[in-house]
Amino acid sequence: MTERLTAREILALVVDDATFAELPHPAGDSGPGGPLAWQGYDASRARAAERTGEGESVVVGTASVEGTPAVLIAFEFGFLGGSLGERTGDRLEAAHAYARAHRLPVVPLIATGGSRMQEGMIALTQLQRVARQSALTRAAGLAQIAVLRDPTTGGGWATLGAGADVILALPGAQVGFAGSRVRPADADPAAYTAEAQVAYGAADAVVPPVELRQVLGRWLRLLTGGADPAAAPPPAPVPFALGASDLPDSGWEAVRRARSPRRPRARAYLDAYFGHRVALSGDRCGGAGPDGMLCGFGEHQGRTVAYAAQTGTATRPSGYRTATRLIRLADRLGIAVLTLVDTPGAANDAEAERQGAGAAIAELFGAVAAARTPVTTLVIGEGGSGGALALAAPGGTWATPDAYFSVIAPEAAAAILKRPDGEIRATADQLRIRPQDLLDLGVIRGIAGPPGTLSPVTRNRHKGNHDSTGHRP
């Protein structure tokens, strides 16, 4: 169990010195005993106020975190277990309204046991109220970053927590919809932890308290680094200032080079492109899959760019769903997207089918197609069929000299066409999968390469047959 900090202590931990300003409390009183006239409720609230020094279970205000202003909502667990009641709902609604009016991100610092029993269904319906405010803030193009403290359970987790764009958690925090007193007697307590929620894809990262201000500040800076919704769309990402040389002589040579263990992989490209970056993890549907699809936000030449990058393995449904989540979030916040394609194809085992591979790929195709923010793609290795194409931007795709893109892998194409293995190489040539072939066909905009090479070869500059340097003879 992590240390249970008070609302004021967690605020002091994350905000810049002398920047917190508490927002005015909305007026309102449901009368003696609350909305249910619950006997003893007034006395319980009075004792909670005396013990904590707070008038309700949340403290709401504005502050800077590592220089970025935000609206913060800090739960006070010592006040009736951080439970949500009608007056709590008033404060949460006021916080979101202020954030929208002043174009600020919202940061809930959650520690709650759920809805307040003494207010019955009135307390429970505050979840609908919170969900409405969160939806309005989301529609306004403002980020919401939740920090899960101990405990984060019940409706607080299912609205302010799980409904946030990015979810950070303190180590060892109890996190789950079911609180400790209402779970099955034989339930594994390890399943209700921050670490488990990250493993399940329901949260993005576990962050030690000493690092929380820095990590939260970096997220806030990146997620507020996009274009103003009222301004023109942000410029498309530059596909690495890259050049083309030493292009493959044959289709099979293109395949061999794309499969080489010596060529640069996604992490090398991301390291070269971004000054720093933070990872988005999890599909929010029970899967994480961080090894096959890297997603997150980074800083490139002073502005934020989102990224989704395949890592050379067969992409699983959770990877596609995480990329979809990333692209939709970037689109809503007005942040340009860079995608790196590198996969032999979508995972096609039975478990992938049970996890909804087709639906996951369809969602990603739809997210890319519907994006209003610029999406730019660089094919850095294997471009295997629809599992690769789902991540590629129509009209905004480039390829490196180490890449190929094919309707299907040459081996599979030969098998479908009932050709012997000896004809696989010839099939690769017929498919016209080399970077220069893709350029001639109009599938890609240009050929790019590792940092430090010459200017890109583009379709506008070079069209027709190409020699091994990427230039017309």
Coordinates of N, CA, C and O in Angstrom, one line a residue, residues 143 165-166 204 218-219 221-226 270 274-281 294-300 303-308 322 325-337:
A143 N -6.9 18.5 -22.6 CA -6.4 17.2 -22.0 C -6.9 17.0 -20.6 O -7.0 17.9 -19.8
D165 N -7.5 11.0 -20.4 CA -6.8 10.7 -21.6 C -5.5 9.9 -21.3 O -5.1 9.1 -22.1
V166 N -4.9 10.3 -20.2 CA -3.6 9.7 -19.8 C -3.8 9.4 -18.3 O -4.3 10.2 -17.5
D204 N -1.5 4.0 -17.9 CA -0.3 4.2 -18.8 C 1.0 3.9 -18.1 O 1.9 3.4 -18.7
R218 N 5.8 17.0 -17.7 CA 6.2 16.7 -19.1 C 4.9 16.3 -19.9 O 4.8 16.8 -21.1
W219 N 4.1 15.5 -19.3 CA 2.8 15.2 -20.0 C 2.0 16.4 -20.3 O 1.5 16.6 -21.4
R221 N 3.0 19.5 -20.6 CA 3.6 20.4 -21.6 C 3.4 19.8 -23.0 O 3.1 20.6 -23.9
L222 N 3.5 18.5 -23.2 CA 3.4 17.9 -24.5 C 1.9 17.9 -25.0 O 1.7 18.2 -26.1
L223 N 1.0 17.7 -24.1 CA -0.4 17.6 -24.5 C -1.0 19.0 -24.7 O -2.1 19.1 -25.2
T224 N -0.3 20.0 -24.3 CA -0.8 21.4 -24.5 C 0.1 22.1 -25.6 O 0.0 23.3 -25.8
G225 N 0.9 21.2 -26.3 CA 1.8 21.8 -27.3 C 1.3 21.7 -28.7 O 2.1 21.9 -29.7
G226 N 0.0 21.4 -28.9 CA -0.6 21.3 -30.3 C -1.1 22.7 -30.7 O -0.8 23.7 -30.1
L270 N 12.9 6.9 -33.4 CA 12.3 7.8 -32.5 C 13.3 8.5 -31.7 O 13.1 9.7 -31.4
F274 N 13.1 12.7 -31.8 CA 12.5 13.4 -30.7 C 13.6 13.8 -29.7 O 14.5 13.0 -29.4
G275 N 13.5 15.0 -29.2 CA 14.4 15.4 -28.1 C 14.1 14.7 -26.8 O 15.0 14.3 -26.1
H276 N 12.8 14.5 -26.5 CA 12.3 13.6 -25.4 C 10.9 13.2 -25.8 O 10.2 13.8 -26.6
R277 N 10.5 12.1 -25.2 CA 9.2 11.6 -25.4 C 8.6 10.8 -24.2 O 9.4 10.4 -23.3
V278 N 7.3 10.7 -24.2 CA 6.7 9.9 -23.1 C 5.8 8.9 -23.8 O 5.2 9.1 -24.9
A279 N 5.6 7.7 -23.1 CA 4.9 6.6 -23.7 C 3.4 6.5 -23.3 O 3.1 6.7 -22.1
L280 N 2.6 6.3 -24.3 CA 1.2 6.0 -24.0 C 1.0 4.5 -24.1 O 1.5 3.9 -25.0
S281 N 0.4 3.9 -23.1 CA 0.4 2.4 -23.0 C -1.0 1.9 -22.7 O -1.7 2.4 -21.8
L294 N 4.8 0.9 -30.4 CA 5.2 2.0 -29.5 C 4.4 3.2 -29.7 O 4.3 3.7 -30.9
C295 N 3.7 3.8 -28.7 CA 2.9 4.9 -28.9 C 3.2 6.0 -27.9 O 3.6 5.6 -26.7
G296 N 3.0 7.2 -28.2 CA 3.3 8.3 -27.2 C 3.4 9.7 -27.9 O 2.9 9.9 -29.0
F297 N 3.9 10.6 -27.1 CA 4.1 12.0 -27.6 C 5.5 12.4 -27.3 O 6.1 12.0 -26.3
G298 N 6.1 13.2 -28.3 CA 7.4 13.7 -28.1 C 7.5 15.1 -28.6 O 6.6 15.7 -29.2
E299 N 8.7 15.7 -28.3 CA 9.0 17.0 -28.8 C 10.0 17.0 -29.9 O 11.0 16.4 -29.8
H300 N 9.6 17.6 -31.0 CA 10.5 17.7 -32.2 C 10.5 19.2 -32.7 O 9.5 19.8 -33.0
R303 N 8.0 21.6 -30.9 CA 6.6 21.3 -30.9 C 6.3 19.9 -30.7 O 7.1 19.0 -30.8
T304 N 5.0 19.6 -30.2 CA 4.6 18.2 -29.9 C 4.2 17.5 -31.2 O 3.5 18.0 -32.0
V305 N 4.7 16.2 -31.3 CA 4.3 15.3 -32.3 C 3.9 14.0 -31.6 O 4.6 13.5 -30.8
A306 N 2.8 13.4 -32.0 CA 2.4 12.1 -31.5 C 3.0 11.0 -32.4 O 3.3 11.3 -33.6
Y307 N 3.3 9.9 -31.9 CA 3.9 8.8 -32.7 C 3.2 7.5 -32.4 O 2.8 7.2 -31.2
A308 N 3.1 6.6 -33.4 CA 2.7 5.2 -33.3 C 3.6 4.4 -34.2 O 3.7 4.7 -35.4
T322 N -4.3 0.5 -29.3 CA -3.5 1.5 -28.7 C -3.2 2.6 -29.7 O -3.3 3.8 -29.4
R325 N -6.2 4.7 -30.2 CA -6.4 5.6 -29.1 C -5.5 6.8 -29.2 O -5.9 8.0 -29.0
L326 N -4.2 6.6 -29.6 CA -3.3 7.6 -29.8 C -3.7 8.6 -30.8 O -3.7 9.8 -30.6
I327 N -4.1 8.1 -32.0 CA -4.4 9.0 -33.1 C -5.7 9.8 -32.8 O -5.7 11.0 -33.1
R328 N -6.6 9.2 -32.2 CA -7.9 10.0 -31.8 C -7.6 11.1 -30.8 O -8.1 12.2 -30.9
L329 N -6.7 10.8 -29.8 CA -6.4 11.8 -28.8 C -5.6 12.9 -29.5 O -5.9 14.1 -29.3
A330 N -4.6 12.6 -30.3 CA -3.8 13.6 -31.0 C -4.7 14.5 -31.9 O -4.6 15.7 -31.9
D331 N -5.7 13.9 -32.6 CA -6.6 14.6 -33.4 C -7.4 15.6 -32.6 O -7.6 16.7 -33.0
R332 N -7.9 15.1 -31.5 CA -8.7 16.0 -30.6 C -8.0 17.1 -30.1 O -8.5 18.2 -29.9
L333 N -6.7 16.9 -29.8 CA -5.8 18.0 -29.2 C -5.1 18.8 -30.2 O -4.4 19.8 -29.9
G334 N -5.3 18.5 -31.5 CA -4.7 19.3 -32.6 C -3.2 19.1 -32.7 O -2.4 20.0 -32.9
I335 N -2.7 17.8 -32.5 CA -1.3 17.5 -32.5 C -1.1 16.6 -33.7 O -1.8 15.6 -33.9
A336 N -0.1 16.9 -34.5 CA 0.3 16.1 -35.7 C 0.8 14.7 -35.3 O 1.3 14.6 -34.2
V337 N 0.7 13.8 -36.2 CA 1.0 12.4 -35.9 C 2.1 11.9 -36.9 O 2.0 12.1 -38.1

